[in-house]
mmJSON file of the N, C-alpha and C atoms, coordinates in Angstrom:
{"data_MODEL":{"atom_site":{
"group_PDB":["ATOM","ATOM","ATOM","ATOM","ATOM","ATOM","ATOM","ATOM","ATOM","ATOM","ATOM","ATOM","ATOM","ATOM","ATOM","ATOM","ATOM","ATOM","ATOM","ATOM","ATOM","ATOM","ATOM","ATOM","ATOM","ATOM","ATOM","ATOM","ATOM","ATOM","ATOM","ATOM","ATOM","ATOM","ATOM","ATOM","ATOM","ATOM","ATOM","ATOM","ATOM","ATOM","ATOM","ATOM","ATOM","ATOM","ATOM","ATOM","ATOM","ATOM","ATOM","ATOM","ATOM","ATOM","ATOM","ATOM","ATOM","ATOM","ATOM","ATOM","ATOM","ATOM","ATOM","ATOM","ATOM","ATOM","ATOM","ATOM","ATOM","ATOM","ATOM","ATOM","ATOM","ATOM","ATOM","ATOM","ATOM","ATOM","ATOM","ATOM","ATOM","ATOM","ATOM","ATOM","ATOM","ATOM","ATOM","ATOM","ATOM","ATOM","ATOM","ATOM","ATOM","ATOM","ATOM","ATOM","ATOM","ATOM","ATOM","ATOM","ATOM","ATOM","ATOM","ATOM","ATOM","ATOM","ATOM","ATOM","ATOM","ATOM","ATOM","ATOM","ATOM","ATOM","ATOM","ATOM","ATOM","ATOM","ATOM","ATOM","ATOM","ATOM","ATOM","ATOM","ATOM","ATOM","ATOM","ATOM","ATOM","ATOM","ATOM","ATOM","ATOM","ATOM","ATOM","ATOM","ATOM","ATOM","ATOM","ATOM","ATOM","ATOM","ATOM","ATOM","ATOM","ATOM","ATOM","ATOM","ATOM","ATOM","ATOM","ATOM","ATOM","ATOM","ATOM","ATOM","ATOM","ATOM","ATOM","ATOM","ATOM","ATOM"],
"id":[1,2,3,4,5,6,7,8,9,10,11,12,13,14,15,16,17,18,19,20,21,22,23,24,25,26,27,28,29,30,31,32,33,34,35,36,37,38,39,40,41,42,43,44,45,46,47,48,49,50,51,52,53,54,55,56,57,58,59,60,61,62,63,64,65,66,67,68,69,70,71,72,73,74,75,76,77,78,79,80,81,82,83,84,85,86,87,88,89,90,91,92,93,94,95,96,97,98,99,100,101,102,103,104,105,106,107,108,109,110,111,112,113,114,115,116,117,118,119,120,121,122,123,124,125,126,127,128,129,130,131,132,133,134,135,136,137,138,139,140,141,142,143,144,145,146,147,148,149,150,151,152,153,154,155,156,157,158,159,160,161,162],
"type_symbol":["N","C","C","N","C","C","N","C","C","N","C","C","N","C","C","N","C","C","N","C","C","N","C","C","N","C","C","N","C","C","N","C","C","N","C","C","N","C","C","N","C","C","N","C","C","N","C","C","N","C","C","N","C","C","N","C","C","N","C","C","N","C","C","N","C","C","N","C","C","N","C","C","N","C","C","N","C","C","N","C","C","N","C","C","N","C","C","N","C","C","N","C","C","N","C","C","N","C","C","N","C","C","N","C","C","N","C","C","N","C","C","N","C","C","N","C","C","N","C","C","N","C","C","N","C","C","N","C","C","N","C","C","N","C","C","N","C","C","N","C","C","N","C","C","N","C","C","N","C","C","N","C","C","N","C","C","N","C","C","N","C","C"],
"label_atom_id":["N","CA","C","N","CA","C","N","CA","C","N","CA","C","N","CA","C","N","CA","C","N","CA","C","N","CA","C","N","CA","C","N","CA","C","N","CA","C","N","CA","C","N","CA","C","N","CA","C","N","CA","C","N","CA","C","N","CA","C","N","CA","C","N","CA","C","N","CA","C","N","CA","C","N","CA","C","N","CA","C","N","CA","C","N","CA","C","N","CA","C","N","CA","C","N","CA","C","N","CA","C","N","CA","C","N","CA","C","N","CA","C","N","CA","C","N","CA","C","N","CA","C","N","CA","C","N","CA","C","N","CA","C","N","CA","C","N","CA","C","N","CA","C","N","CA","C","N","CA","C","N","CA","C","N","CA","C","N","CA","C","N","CA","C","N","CA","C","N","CA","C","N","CA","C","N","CA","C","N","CA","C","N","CA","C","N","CA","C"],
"label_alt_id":[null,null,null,null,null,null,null,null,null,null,null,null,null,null,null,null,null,null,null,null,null,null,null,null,null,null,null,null,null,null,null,null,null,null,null,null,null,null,null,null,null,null,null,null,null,null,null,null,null,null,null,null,null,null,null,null,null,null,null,null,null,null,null,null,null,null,null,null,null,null,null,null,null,null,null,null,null,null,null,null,null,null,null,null,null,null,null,null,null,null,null,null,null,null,null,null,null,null,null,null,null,null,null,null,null,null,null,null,null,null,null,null,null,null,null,null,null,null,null,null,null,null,null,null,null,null,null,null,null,null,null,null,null,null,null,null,null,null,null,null,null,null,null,null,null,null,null,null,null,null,null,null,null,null,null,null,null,null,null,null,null,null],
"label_comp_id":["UNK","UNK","UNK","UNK","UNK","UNK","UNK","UNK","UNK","UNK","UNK","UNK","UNK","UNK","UNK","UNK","UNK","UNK","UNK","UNK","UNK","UNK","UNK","UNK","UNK","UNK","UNK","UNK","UNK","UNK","UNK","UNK","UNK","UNK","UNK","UNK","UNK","UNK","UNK","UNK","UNK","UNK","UNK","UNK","UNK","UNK","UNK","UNK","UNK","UNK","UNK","UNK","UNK","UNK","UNK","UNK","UNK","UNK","UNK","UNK","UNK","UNK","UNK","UNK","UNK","UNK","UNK","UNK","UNK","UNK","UNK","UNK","UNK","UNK","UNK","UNK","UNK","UNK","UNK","UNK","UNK","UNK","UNK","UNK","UNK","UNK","UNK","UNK","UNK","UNK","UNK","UNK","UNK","UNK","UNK","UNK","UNK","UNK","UNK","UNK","UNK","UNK","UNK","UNK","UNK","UNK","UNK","UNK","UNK","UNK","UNK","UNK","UNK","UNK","UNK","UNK","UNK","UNK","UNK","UNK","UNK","UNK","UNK","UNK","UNK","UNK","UNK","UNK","UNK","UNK","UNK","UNK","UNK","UNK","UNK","UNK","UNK","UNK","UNK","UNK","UNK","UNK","UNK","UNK","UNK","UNK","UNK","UNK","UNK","UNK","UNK","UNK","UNK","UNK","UNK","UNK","UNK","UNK","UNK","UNK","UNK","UNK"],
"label_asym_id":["A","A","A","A","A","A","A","A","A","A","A","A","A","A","A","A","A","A","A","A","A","A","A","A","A","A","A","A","A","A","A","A","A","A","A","A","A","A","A","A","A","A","A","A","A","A","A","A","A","A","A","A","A","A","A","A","A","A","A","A","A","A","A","A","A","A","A","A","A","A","A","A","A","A","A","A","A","A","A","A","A","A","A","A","A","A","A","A","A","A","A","A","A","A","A","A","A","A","A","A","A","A","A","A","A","A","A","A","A","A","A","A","A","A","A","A","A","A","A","A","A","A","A","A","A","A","A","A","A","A","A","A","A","A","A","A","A","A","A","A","A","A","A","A","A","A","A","A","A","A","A","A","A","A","A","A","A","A","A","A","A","A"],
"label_entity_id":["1","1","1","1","1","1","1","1","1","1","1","1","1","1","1","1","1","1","1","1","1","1","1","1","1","1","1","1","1","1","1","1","1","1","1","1","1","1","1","1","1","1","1","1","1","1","1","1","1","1","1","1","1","1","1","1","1","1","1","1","1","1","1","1","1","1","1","1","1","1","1","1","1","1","1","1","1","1","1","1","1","1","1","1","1","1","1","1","1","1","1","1","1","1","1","1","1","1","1","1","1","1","1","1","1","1","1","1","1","1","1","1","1","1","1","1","1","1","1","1","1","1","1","1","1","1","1","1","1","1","1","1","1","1","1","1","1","1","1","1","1","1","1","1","1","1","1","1","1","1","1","1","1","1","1","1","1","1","1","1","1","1"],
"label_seq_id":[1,1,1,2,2,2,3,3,3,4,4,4,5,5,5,6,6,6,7,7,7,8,8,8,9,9,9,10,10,10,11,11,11,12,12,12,13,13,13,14,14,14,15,15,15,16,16,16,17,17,17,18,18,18,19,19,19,20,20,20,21,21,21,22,22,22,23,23,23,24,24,24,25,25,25,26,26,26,27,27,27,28,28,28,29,29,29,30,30,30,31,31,31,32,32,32,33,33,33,34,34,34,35,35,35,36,36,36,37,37,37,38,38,38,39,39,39,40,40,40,41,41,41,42,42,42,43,43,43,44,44,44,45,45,45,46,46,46,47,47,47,48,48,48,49,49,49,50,50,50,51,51,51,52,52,52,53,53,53,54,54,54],
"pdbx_PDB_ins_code":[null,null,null,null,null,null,null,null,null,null,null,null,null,null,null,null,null,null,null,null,null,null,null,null,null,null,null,null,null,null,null,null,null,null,null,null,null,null,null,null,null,null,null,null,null,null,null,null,null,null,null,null,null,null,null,null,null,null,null,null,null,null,null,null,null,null,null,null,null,null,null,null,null,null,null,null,null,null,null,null,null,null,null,null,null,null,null,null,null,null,null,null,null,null,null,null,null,null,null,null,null,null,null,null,null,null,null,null,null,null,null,null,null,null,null,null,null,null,null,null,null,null,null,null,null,null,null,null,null,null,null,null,null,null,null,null,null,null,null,null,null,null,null,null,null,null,null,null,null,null,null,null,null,null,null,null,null,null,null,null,null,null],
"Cartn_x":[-33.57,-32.821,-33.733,-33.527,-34.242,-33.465,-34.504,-34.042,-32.703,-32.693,-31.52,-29.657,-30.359,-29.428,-28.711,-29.698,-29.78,-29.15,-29.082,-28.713,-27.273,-27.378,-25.907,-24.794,-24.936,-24.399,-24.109,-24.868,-24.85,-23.802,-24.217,-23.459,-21.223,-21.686,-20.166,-19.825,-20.498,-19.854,-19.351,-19.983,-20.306,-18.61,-18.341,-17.35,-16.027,-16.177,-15.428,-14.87,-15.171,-15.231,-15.032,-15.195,-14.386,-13.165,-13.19,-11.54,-10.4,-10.861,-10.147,-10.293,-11.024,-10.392,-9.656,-9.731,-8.838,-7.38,-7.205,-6.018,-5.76,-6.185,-5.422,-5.534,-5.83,-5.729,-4.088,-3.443,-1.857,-1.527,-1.541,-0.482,-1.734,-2.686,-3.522,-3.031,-2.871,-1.799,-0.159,0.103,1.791,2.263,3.593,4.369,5.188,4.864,5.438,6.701,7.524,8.826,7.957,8.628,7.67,8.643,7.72,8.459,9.495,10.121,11.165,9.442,9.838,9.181,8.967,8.115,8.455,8.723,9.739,10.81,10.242,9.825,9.423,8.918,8.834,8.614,9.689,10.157,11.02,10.224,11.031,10.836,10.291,10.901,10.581,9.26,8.709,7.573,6.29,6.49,5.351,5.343,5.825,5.424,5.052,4.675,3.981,2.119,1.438,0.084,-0.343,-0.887,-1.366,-1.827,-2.927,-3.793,-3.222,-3.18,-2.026,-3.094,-4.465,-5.26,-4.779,-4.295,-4.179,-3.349],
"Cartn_y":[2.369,1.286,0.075,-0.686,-1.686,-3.095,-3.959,-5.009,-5.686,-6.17,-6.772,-6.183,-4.776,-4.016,-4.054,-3.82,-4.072,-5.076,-6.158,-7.8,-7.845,-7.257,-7.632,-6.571,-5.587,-4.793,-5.523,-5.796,-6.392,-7.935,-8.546,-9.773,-9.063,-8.051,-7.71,-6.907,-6.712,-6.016,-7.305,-8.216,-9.425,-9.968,-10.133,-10.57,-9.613,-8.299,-7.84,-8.263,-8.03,-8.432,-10.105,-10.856,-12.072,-12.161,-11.553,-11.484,-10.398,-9.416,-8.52,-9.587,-9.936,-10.896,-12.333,-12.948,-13.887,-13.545,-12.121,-11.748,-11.104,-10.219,-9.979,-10.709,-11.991,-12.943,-13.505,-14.156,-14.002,-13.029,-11.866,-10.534,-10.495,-10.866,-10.684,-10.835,-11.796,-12.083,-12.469,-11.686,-11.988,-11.274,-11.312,-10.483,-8.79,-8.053,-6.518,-6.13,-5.887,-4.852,-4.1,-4.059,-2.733,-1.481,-0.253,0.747,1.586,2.65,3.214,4.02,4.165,4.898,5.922,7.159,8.71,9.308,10.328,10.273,12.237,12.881,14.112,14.58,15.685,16.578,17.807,17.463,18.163,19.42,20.483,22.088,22.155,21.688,21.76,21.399,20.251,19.286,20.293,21.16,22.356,23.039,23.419,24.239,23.815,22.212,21.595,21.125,21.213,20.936,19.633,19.197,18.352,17.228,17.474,16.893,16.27,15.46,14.406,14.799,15.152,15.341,16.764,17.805,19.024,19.148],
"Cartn_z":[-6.891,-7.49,-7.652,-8.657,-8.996,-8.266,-7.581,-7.124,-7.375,-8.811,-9.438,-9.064,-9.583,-8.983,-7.573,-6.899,-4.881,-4.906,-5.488,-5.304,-5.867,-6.328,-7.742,-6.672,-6.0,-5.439,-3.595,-3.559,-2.333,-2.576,-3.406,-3.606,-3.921,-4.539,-4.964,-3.41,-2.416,-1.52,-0.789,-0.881,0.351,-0.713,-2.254,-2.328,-2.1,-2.34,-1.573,-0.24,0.682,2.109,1.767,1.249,1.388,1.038,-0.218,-0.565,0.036,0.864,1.826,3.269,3.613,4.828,4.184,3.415,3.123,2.59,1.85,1.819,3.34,4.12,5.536,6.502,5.971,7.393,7.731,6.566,7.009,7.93,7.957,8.397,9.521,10.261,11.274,12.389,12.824,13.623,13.987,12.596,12.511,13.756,14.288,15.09,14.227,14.511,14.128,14.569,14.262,14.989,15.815,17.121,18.207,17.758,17.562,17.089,18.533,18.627,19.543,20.577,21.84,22.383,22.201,21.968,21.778,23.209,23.102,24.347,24.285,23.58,23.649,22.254,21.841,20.332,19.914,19.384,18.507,18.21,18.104,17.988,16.328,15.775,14.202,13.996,14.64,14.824,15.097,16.045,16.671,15.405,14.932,13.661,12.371,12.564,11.439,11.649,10.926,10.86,11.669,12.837,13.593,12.746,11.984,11.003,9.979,9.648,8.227,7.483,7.636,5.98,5.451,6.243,5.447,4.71],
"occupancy":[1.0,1.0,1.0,1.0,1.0,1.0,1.0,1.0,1.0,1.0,1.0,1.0,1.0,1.0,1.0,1.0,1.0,1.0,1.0,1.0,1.0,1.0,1.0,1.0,1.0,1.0,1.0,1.0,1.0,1.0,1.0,1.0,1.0,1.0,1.0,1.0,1.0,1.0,1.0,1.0,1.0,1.0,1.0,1.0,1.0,1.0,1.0,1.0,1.0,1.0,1.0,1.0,1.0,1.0,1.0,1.0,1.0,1.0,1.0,1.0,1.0,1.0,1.0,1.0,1.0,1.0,1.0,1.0,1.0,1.0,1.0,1.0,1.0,1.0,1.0,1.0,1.0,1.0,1.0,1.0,1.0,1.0,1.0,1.0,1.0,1.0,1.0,1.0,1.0,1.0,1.0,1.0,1.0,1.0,1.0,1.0,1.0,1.0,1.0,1.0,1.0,1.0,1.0,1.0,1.0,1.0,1.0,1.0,1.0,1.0,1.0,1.0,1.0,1.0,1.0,1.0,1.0,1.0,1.0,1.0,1.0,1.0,1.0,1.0,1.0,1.0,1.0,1.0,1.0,1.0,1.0,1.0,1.0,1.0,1.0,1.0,1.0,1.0,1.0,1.0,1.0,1.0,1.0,1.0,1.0,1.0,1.0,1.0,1.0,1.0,1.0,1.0,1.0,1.0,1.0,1.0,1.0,1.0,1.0,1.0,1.0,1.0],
"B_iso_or_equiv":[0.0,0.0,0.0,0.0,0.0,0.0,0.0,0.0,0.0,0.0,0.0,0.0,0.0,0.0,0.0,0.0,0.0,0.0,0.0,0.0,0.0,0.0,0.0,0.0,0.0,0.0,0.0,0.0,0.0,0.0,0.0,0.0,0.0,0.0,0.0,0.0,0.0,0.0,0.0,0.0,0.0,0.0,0.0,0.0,0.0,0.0,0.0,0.0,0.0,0.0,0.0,0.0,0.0,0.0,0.0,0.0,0.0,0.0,0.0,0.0,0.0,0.0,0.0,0.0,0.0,0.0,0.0,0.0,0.0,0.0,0.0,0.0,0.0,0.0,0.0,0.0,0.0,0.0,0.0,0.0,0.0,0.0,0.0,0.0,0.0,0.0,0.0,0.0,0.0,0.0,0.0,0.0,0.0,0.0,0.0,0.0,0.0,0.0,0.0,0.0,0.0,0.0,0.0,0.0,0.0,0.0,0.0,0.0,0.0,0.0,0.0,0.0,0.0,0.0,0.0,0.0,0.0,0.0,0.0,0.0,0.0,0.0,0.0,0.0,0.0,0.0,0.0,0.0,0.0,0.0,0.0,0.0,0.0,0.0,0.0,0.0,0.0,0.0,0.0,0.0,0.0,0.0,0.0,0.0,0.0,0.0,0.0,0.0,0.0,0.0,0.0,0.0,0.0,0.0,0.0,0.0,0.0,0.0,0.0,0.0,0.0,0.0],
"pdbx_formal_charge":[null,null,null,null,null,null,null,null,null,null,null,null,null,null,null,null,null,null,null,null,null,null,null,null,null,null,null,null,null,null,null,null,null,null,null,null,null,null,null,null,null,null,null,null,null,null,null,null,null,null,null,null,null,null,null,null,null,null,null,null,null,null,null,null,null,null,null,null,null,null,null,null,null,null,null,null,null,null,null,null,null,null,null,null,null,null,null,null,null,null,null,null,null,null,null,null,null,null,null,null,null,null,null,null,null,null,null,null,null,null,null,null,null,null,null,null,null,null,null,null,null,null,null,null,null,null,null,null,null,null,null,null,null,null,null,null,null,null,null,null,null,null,null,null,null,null,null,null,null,null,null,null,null,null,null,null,null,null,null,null,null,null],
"auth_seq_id":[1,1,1,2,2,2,3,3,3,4,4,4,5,5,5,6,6,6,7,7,7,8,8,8,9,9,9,10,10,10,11,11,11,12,12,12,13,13,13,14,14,14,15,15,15,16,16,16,17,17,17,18,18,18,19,19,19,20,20,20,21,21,21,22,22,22,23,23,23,24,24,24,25,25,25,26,26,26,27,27,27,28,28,28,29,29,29,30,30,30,31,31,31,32,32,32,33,33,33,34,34,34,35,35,35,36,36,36,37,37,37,38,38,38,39,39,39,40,40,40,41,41,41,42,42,42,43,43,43,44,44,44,45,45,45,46,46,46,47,47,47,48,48,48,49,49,49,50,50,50,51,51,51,52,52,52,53,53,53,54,54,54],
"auth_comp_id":["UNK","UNK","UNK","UNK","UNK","UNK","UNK","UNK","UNK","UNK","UNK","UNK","UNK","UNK","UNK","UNK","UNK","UNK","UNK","UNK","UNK","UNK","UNK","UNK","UNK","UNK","UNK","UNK","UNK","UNK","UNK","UNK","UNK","UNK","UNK","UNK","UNK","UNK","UNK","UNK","UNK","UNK","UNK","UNK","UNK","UNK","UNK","UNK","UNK","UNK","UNK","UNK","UNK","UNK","UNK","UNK","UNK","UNK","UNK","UNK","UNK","UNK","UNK","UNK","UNK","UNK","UNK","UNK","UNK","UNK","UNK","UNK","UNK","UNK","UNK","UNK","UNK","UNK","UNK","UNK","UNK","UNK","UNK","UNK","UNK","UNK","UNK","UNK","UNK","UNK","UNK","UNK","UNK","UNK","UNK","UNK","UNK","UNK","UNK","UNK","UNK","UNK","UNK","UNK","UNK","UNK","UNK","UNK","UNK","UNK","UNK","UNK","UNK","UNK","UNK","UNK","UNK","UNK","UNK","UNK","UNK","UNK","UNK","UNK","UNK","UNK","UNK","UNK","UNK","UNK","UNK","UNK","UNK","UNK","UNK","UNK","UNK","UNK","UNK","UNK","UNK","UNK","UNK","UNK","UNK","UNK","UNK","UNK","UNK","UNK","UNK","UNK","UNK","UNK","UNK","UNK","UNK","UNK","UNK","UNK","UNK","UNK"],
"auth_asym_id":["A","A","A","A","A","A","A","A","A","A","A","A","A","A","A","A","A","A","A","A","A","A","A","A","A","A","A","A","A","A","A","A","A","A","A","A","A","A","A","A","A","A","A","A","A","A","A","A","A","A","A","A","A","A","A","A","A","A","A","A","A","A","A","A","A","A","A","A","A","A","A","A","A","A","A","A","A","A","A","A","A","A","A","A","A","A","A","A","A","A","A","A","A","A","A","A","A","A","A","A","A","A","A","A","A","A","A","A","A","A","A","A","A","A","A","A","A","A","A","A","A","A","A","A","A","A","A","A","A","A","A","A","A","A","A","A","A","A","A","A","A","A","A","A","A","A","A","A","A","A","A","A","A","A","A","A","A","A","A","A","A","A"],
"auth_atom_id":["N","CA","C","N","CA","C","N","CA","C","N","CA","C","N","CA","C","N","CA","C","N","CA","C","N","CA","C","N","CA","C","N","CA","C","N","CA","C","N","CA","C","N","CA","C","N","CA","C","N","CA","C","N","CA","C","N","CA","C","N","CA","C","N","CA","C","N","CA","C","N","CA","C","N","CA","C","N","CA","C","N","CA","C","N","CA","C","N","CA","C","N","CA","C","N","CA","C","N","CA","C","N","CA","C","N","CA","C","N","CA","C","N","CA","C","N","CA","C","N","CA","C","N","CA","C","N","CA","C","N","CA","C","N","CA","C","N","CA","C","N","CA","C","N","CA","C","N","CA","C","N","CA","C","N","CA","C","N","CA","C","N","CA","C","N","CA","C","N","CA","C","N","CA","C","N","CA","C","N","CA","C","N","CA","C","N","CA","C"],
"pdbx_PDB_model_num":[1,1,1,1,1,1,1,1,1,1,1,1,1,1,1,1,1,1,1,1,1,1,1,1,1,1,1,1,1,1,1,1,1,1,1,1,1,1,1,1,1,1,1,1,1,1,1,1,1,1,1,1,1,1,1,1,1,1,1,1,1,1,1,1,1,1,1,1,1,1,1,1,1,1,1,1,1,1,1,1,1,1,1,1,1,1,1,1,1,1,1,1,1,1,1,1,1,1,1,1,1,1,1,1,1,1,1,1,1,1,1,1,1,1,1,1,1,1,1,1,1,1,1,1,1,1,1,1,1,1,1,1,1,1,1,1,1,1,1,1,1,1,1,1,1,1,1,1,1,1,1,1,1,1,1,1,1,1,1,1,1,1]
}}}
């Protein structure tokens, strides 16, 4: 890669990353609903794929 390139890529990552932390800084430290405890696993549940990518 040619310099210019290197630079021009680097500058758009660096604005990336400014404008992804200035939009998730609101919701950073907001308060969440705490979700229900998990209390066991359901029978149906064992016979589904562990992995959310498959």
């Amino acid at each position: 890669m040619s310099t210019p390139d290197v630079r021009s890529r680097a500058a758009g990552c660096l604005l990336g990353l400014a404008a992804g932390n200035a939009l998730g800084l609101p919701l950073e430290f907001s308060l969440r609903p705490a979700d229900p405890p998990v209390t066991g696993i359901d029978a149906a549940e064992l016979r589904r794929p562990w992995d959310d990518d498959l």
